[in-house]
mmCIF file with all atom_site columns, C-alpha atoms in Angstrom:
data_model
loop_
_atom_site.group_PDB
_atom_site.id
_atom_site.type_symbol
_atom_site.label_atom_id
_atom_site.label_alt_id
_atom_site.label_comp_id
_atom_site.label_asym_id
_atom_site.label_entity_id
_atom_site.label_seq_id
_atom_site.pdbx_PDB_ins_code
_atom_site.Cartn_x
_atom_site.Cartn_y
_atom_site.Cartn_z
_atom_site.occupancy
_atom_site.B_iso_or_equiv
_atom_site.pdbx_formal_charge
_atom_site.auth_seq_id
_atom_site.auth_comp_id
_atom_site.auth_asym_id
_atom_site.auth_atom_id
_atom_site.pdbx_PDB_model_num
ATOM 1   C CA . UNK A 1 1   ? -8.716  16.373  2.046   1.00 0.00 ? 1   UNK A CA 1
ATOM 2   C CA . UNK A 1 2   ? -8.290  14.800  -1.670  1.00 0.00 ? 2   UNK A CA 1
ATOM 3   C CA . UNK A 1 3   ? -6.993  11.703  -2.793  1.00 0.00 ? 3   UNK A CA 1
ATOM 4   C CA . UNK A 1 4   ? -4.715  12.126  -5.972  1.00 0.00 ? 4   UNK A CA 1
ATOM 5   C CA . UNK A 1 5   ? -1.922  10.721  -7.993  1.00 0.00 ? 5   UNK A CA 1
ATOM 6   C CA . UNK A 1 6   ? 1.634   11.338  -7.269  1.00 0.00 ? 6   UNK A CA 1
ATOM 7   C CA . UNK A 1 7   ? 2.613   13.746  -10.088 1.00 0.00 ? 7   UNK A CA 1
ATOM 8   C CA . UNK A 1 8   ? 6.076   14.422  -9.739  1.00 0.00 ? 8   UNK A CA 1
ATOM 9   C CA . UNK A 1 9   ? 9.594   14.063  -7.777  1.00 0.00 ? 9   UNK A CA 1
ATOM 10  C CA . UNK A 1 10  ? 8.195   16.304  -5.185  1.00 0.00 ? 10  UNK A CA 1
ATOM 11  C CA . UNK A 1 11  ? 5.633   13.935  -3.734  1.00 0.00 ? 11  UNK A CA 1
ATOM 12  C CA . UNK A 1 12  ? 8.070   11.317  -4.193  1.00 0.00 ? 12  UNK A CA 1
ATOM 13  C CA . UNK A 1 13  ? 10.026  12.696  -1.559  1.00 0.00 ? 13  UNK A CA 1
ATOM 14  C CA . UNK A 1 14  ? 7.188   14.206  0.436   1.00 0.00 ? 14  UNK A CA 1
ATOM 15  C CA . UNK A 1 15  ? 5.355   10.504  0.633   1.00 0.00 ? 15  UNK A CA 1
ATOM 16  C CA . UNK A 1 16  ? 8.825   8.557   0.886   1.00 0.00 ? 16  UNK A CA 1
ATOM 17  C CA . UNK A 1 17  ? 9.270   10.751  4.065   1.00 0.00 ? 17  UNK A CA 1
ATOM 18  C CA . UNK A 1 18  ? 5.783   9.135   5.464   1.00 0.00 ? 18  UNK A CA 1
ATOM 19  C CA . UNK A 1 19  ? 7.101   5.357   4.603   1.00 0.00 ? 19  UNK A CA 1
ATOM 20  C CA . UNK A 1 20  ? 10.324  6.102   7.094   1.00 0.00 ? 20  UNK A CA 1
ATOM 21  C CA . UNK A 1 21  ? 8.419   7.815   9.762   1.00 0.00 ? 21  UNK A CA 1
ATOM 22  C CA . UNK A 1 22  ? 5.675   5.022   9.955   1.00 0.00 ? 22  UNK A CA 1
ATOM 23  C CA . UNK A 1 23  ? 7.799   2.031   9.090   1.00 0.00 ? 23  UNK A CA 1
ATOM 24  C CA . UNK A 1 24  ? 10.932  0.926   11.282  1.00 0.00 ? 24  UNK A CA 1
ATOM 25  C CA . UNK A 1 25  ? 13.733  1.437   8.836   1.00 0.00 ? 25  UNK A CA 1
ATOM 26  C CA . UNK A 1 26  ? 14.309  -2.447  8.289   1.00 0.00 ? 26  UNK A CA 1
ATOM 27  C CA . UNK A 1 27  ? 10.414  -2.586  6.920   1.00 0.00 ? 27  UNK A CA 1
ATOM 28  C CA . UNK A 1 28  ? 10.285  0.481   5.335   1.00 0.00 ? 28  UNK A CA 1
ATOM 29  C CA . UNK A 1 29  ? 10.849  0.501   1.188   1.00 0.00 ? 29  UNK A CA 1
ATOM 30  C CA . UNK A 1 30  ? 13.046  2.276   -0.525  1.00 0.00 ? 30  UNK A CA 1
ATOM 31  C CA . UNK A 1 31  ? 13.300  5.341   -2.140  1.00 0.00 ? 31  UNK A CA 1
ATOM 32  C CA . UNK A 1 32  ? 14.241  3.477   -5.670  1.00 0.00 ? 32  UNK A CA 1
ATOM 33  C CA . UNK A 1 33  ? 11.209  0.839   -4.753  1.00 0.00 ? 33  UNK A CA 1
ATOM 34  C CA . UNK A 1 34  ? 8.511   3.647   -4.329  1.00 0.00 ? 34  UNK A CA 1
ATOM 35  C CA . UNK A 1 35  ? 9.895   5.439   -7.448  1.00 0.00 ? 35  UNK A CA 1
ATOM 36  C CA . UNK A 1 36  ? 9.776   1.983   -9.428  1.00 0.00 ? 36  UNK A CA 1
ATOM 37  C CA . UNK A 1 37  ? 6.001   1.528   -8.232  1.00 0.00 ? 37  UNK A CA 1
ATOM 38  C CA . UNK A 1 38  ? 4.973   4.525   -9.430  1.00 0.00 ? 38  UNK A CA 1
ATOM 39  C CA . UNK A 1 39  ? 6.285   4.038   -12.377 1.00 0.00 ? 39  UNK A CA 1
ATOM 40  C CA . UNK A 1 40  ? 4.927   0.883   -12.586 1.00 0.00 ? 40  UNK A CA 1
ATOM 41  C CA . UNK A 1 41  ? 1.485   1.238   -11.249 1.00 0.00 ? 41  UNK A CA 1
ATOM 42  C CA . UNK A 1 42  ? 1.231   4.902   -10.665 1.00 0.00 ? 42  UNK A CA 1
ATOM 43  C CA . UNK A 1 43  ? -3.099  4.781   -11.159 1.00 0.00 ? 43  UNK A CA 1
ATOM 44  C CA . UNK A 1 44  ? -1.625  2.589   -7.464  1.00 0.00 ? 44  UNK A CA 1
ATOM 45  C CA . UNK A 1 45  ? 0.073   5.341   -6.242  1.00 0.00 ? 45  UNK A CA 1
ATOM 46  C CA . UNK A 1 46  ? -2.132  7.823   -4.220  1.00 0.00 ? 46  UNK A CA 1
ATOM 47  C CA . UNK A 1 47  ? -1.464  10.858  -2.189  1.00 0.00 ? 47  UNK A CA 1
ATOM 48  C CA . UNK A 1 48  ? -3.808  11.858  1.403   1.00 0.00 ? 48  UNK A CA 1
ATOM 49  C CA . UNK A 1 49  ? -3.287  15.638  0.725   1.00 0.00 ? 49  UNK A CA 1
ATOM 50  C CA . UNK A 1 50  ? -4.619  18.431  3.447   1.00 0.00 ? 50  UNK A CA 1
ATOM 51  C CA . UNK A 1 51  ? -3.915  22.070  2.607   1.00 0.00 ? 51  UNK A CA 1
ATOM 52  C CA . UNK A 1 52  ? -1.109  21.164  -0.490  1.00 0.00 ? 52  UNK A CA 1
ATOM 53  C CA . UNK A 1 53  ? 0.601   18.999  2.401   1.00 0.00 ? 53  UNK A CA 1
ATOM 54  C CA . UNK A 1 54  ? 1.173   15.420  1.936   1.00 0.00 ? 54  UNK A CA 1
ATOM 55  C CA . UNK A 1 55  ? -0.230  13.123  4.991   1.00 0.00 ? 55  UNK A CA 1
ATOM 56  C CA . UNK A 1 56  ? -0.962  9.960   3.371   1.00 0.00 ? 56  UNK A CA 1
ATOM 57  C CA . UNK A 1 57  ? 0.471   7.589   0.837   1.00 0.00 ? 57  UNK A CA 1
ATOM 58  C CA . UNK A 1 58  ? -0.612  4.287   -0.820  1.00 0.00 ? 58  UNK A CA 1
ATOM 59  C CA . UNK A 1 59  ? 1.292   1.920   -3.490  1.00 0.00 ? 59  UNK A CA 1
ATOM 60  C CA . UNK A 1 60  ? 1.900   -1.360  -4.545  1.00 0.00 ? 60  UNK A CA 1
ATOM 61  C CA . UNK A 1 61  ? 2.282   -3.640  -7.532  1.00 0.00 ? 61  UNK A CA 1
ATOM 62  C CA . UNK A 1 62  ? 0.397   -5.913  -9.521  1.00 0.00 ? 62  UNK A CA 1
ATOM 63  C CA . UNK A 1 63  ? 0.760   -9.924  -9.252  1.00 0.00 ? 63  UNK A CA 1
ATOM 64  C CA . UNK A 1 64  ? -0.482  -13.007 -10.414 1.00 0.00 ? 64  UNK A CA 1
ATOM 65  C CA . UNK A 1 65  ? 0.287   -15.139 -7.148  1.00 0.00 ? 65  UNK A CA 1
ATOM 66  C CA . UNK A 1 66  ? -1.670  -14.273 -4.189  1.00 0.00 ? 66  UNK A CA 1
ATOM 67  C CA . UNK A 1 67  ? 0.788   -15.780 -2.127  1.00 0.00 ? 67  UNK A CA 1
ATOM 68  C CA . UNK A 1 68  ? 3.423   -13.511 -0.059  1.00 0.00 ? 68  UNK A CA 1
ATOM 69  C CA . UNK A 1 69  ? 6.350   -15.051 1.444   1.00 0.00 ? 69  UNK A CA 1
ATOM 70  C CA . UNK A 1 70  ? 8.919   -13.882 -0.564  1.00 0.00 ? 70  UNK A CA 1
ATOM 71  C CA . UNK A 1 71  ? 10.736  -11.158 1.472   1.00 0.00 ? 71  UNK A CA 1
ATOM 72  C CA . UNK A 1 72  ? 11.734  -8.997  -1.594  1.00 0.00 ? 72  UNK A CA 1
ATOM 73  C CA . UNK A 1 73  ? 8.529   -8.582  -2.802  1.00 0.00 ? 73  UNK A CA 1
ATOM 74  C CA . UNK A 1 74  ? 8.731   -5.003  -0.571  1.00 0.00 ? 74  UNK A CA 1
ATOM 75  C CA . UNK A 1 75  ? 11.081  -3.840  -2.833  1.00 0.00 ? 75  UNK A CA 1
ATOM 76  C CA . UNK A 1 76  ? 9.670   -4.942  -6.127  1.00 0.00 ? 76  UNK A CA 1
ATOM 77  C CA . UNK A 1 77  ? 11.528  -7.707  -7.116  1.00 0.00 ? 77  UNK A CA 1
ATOM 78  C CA . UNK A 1 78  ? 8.199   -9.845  -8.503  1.00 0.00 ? 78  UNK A CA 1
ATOM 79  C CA . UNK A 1 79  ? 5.668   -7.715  -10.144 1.00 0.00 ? 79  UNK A CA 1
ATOM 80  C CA . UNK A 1 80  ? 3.538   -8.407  -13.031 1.00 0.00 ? 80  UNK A CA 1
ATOM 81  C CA . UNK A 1 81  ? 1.991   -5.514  -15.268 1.00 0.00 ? 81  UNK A CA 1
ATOM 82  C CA . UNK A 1 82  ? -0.938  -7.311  -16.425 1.00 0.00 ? 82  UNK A CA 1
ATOM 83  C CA . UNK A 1 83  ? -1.186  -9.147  -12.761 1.00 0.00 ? 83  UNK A CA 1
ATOM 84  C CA . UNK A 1 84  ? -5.302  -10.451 -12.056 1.00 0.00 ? 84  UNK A CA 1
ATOM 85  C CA . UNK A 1 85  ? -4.475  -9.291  -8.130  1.00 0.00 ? 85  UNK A CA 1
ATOM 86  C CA . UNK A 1 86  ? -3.375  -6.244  -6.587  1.00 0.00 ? 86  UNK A CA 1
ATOM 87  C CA . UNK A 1 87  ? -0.260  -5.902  -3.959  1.00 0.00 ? 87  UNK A CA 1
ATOM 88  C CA . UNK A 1 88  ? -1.040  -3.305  -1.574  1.00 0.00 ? 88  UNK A CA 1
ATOM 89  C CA . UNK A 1 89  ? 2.892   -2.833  0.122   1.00 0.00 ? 89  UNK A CA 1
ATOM 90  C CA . UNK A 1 90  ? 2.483   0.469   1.173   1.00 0.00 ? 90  UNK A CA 1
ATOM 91  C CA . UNK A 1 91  ? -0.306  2.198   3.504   1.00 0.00 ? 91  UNK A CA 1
ATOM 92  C CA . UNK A 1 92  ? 0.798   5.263   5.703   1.00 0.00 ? 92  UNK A CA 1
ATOM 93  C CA . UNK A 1 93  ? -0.254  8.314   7.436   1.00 0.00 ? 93  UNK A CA 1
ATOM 94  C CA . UNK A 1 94  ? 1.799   10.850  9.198   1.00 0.00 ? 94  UNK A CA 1
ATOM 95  C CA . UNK A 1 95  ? 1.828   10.062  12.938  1.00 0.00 ? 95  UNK A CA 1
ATOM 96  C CA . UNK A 1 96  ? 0.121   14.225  13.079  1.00 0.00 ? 96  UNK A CA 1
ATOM 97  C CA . UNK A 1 97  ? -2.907  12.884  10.896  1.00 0.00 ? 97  UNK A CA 1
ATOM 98  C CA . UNK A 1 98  ? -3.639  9.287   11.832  1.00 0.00 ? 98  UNK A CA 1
ATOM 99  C CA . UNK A 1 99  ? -7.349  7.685   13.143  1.00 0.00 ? 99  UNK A CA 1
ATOM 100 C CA . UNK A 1 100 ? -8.733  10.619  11.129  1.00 0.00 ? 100 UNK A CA 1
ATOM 101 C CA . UNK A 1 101 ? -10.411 7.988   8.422   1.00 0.00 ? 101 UNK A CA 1
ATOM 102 C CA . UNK A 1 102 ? -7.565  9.337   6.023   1.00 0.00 ? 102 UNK A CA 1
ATOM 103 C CA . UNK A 1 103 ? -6.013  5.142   5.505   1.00 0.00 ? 103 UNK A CA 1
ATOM 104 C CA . UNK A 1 104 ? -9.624  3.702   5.047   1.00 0.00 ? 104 UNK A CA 1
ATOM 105 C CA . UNK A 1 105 ? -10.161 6.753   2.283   1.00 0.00 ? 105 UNK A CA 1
ATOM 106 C CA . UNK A 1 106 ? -6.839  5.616   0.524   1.00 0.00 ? 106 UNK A CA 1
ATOM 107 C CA . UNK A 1 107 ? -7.783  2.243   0.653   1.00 0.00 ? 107 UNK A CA 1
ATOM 108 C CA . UNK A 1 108 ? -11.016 2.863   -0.935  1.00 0.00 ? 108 UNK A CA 1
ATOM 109 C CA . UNK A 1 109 ? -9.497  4.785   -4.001  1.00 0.00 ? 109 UNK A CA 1
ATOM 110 C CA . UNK A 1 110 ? -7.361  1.156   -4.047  1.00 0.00 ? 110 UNK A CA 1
ATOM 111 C CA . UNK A 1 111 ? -10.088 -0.641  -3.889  1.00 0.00 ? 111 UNK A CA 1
ATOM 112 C CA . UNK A 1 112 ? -12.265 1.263   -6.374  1.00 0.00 ? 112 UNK A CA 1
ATOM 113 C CA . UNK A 1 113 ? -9.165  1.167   -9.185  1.00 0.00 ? 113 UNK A CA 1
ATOM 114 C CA . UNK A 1 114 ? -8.998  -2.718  -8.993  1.00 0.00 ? 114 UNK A CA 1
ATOM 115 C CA . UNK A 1 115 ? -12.324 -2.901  -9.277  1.00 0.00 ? 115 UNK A CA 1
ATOM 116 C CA . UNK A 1 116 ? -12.076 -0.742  -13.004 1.00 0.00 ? 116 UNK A CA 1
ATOM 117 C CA . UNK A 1 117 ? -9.036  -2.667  -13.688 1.00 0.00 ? 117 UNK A CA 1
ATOM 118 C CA . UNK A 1 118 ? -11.276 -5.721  -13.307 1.00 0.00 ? 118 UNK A CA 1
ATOM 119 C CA . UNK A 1 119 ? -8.615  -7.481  -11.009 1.00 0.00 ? 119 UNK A CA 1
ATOM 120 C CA . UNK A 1 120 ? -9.534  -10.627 -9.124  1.00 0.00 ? 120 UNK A CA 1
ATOM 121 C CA . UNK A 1 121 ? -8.675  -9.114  -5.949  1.00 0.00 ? 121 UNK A CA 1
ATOM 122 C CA . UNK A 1 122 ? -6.367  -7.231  -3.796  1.00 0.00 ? 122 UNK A CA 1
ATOM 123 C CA . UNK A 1 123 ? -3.719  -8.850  -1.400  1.00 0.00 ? 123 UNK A CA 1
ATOM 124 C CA . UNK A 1 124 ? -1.116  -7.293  1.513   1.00 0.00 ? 124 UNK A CA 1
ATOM 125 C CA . UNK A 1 125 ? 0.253   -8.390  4.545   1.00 0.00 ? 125 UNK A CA 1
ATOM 126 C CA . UNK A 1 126 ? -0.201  -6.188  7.851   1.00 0.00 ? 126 UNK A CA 1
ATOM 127 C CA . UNK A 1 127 ? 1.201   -6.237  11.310  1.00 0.00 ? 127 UNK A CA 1
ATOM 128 C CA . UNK A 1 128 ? -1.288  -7.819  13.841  1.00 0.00 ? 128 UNK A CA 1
ATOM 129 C CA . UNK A 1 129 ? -2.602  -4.690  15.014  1.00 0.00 ? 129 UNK A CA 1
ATOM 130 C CA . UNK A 1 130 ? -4.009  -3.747  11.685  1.00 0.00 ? 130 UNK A CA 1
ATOM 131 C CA . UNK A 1 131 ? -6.109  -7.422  10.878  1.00 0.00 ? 131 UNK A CA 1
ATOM 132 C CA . UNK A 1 132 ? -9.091  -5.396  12.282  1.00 0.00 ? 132 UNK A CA 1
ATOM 133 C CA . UNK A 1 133 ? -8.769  -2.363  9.945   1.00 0.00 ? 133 UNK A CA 1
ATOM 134 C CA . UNK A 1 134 ? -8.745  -4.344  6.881   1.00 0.00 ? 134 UNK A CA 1
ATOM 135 C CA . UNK A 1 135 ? -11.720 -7.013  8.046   1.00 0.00 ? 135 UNK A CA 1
ATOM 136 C CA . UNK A 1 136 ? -13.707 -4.114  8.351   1.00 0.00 ? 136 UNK A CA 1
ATOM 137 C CA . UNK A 1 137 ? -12.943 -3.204  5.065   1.00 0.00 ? 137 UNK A CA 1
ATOM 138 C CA . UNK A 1 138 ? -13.947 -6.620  3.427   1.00 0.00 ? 138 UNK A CA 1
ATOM 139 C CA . UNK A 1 139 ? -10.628 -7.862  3.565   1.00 0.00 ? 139 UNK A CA 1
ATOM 140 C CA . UNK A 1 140 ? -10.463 -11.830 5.138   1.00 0.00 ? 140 UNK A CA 1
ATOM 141 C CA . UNK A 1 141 ? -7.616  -13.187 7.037   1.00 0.00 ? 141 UNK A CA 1
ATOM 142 C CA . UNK A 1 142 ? -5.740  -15.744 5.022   1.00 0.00 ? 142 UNK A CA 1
ATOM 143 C CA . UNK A 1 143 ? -2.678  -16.916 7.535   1.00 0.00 ? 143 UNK A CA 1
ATOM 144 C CA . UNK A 1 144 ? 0.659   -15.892 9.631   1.00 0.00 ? 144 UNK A CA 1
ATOM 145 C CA . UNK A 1 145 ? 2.717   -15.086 6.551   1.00 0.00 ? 145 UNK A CA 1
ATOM 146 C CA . UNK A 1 146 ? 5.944   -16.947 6.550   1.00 0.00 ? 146 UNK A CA 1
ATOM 147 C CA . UNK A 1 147 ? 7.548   -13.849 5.512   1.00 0.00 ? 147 UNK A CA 1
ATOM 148 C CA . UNK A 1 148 ? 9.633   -12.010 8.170   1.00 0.00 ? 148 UNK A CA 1
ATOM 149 C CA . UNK A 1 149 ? 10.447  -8.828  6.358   1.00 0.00 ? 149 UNK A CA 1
ATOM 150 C CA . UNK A 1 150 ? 12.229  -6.023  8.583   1.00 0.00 ? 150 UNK A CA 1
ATOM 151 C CA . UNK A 1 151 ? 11.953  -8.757  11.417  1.00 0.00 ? 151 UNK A CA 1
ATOM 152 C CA . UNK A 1 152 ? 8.335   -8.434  11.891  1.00 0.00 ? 152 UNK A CA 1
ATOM 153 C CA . UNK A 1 153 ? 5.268   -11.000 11.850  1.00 0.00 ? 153 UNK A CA 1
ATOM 154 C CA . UNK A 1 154 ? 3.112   -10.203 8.865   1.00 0.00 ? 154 UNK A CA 1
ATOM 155 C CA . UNK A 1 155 ? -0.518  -11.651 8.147   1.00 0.00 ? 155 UNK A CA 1
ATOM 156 C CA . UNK A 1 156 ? -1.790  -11.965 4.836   1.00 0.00 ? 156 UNK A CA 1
ATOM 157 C CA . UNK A 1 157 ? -5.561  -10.531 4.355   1.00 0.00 ? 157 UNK A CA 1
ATOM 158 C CA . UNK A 1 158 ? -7.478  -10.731 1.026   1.00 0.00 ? 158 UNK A CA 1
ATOM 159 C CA . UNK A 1 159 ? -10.102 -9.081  -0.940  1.00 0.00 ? 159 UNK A CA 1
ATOM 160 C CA . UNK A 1 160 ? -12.009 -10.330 -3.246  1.00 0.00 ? 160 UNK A CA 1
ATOM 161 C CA . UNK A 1 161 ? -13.021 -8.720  -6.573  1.00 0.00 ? 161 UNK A CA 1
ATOM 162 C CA . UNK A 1 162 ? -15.092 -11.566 -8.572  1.00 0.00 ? 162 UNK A CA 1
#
């Protein structure tokens, strides 16, 4: 498996097709959000690929507020380029390829980025079932977000950089 850079309108698609078969539709991001992010942040926007196929896909956006209740931020509508903390919005693996370690090794590569970019730290919100995953990556449980995206309770988790 490697970890690499989206590259072109090809893995768009291919890692777009991930965030609608893991997400329910009403969480998911859209096409024009992922293609914004990578534009944005594309050092952010990393490929799981086994045998030239696609499994994985991580992306987000940079911020200054660590703070996630606003509902839109899923589709990009508060971003900042030279943001101190890092918005993870996007962590999936095809159903075929998940609790092989593939998430933590995308997370790393996020992790590791941040910490060249000297951020201050990373931030996301997960479902409940995923608070463990991230704890055992360093993140720490912050609260219940009050954001109900796609209907769903989200927690926010942090990471600290510095």
């Amino acid at each position: 498996m490697i970890i690499r850079s989206a590259i072109n309108d090809q893995d768009m698609r291919d890692a777009y097709k991930i965030e609608k078969t893991v997400y329910i539709p009403e969480a998911a991001a859209t096409l024009e959000a992922f293609f914004m992010r990578k534009e944005l942040f594309g050092t952010y926007f990393l490929l799981a690929e086994i045998e030239e196929q696609i499994v994985g896909v991580t992306n987000g956006v940079r911020l200054h507020n660590v703070h996630l209740a606003d509902d839109s931020i899923k589709q990009v509508a508060e971003f900042a380029s030279d943001g101190t903390y890092f918005c993870i919005l996007t962590i999936a693996v095809h159903p075929d390829y998940q609790r092989q370690g593939i998430a933590s090794k995308l997370l790393k590569h996020v992790i590791q980025q941040a910490k060249r970019d000297q951020l201050k730290g990373i931030v996301l919100m997960c479902e409940e079932h995923l608070i463990e995953f991230y704890v055992k990556h360093g993140f720490h449980y912050v609260s219940p977000s009050s954001s109900t995206h796609g209907g769903i309770q989200w927690h926010e988790m942090s990471l600290n950089l510095k």
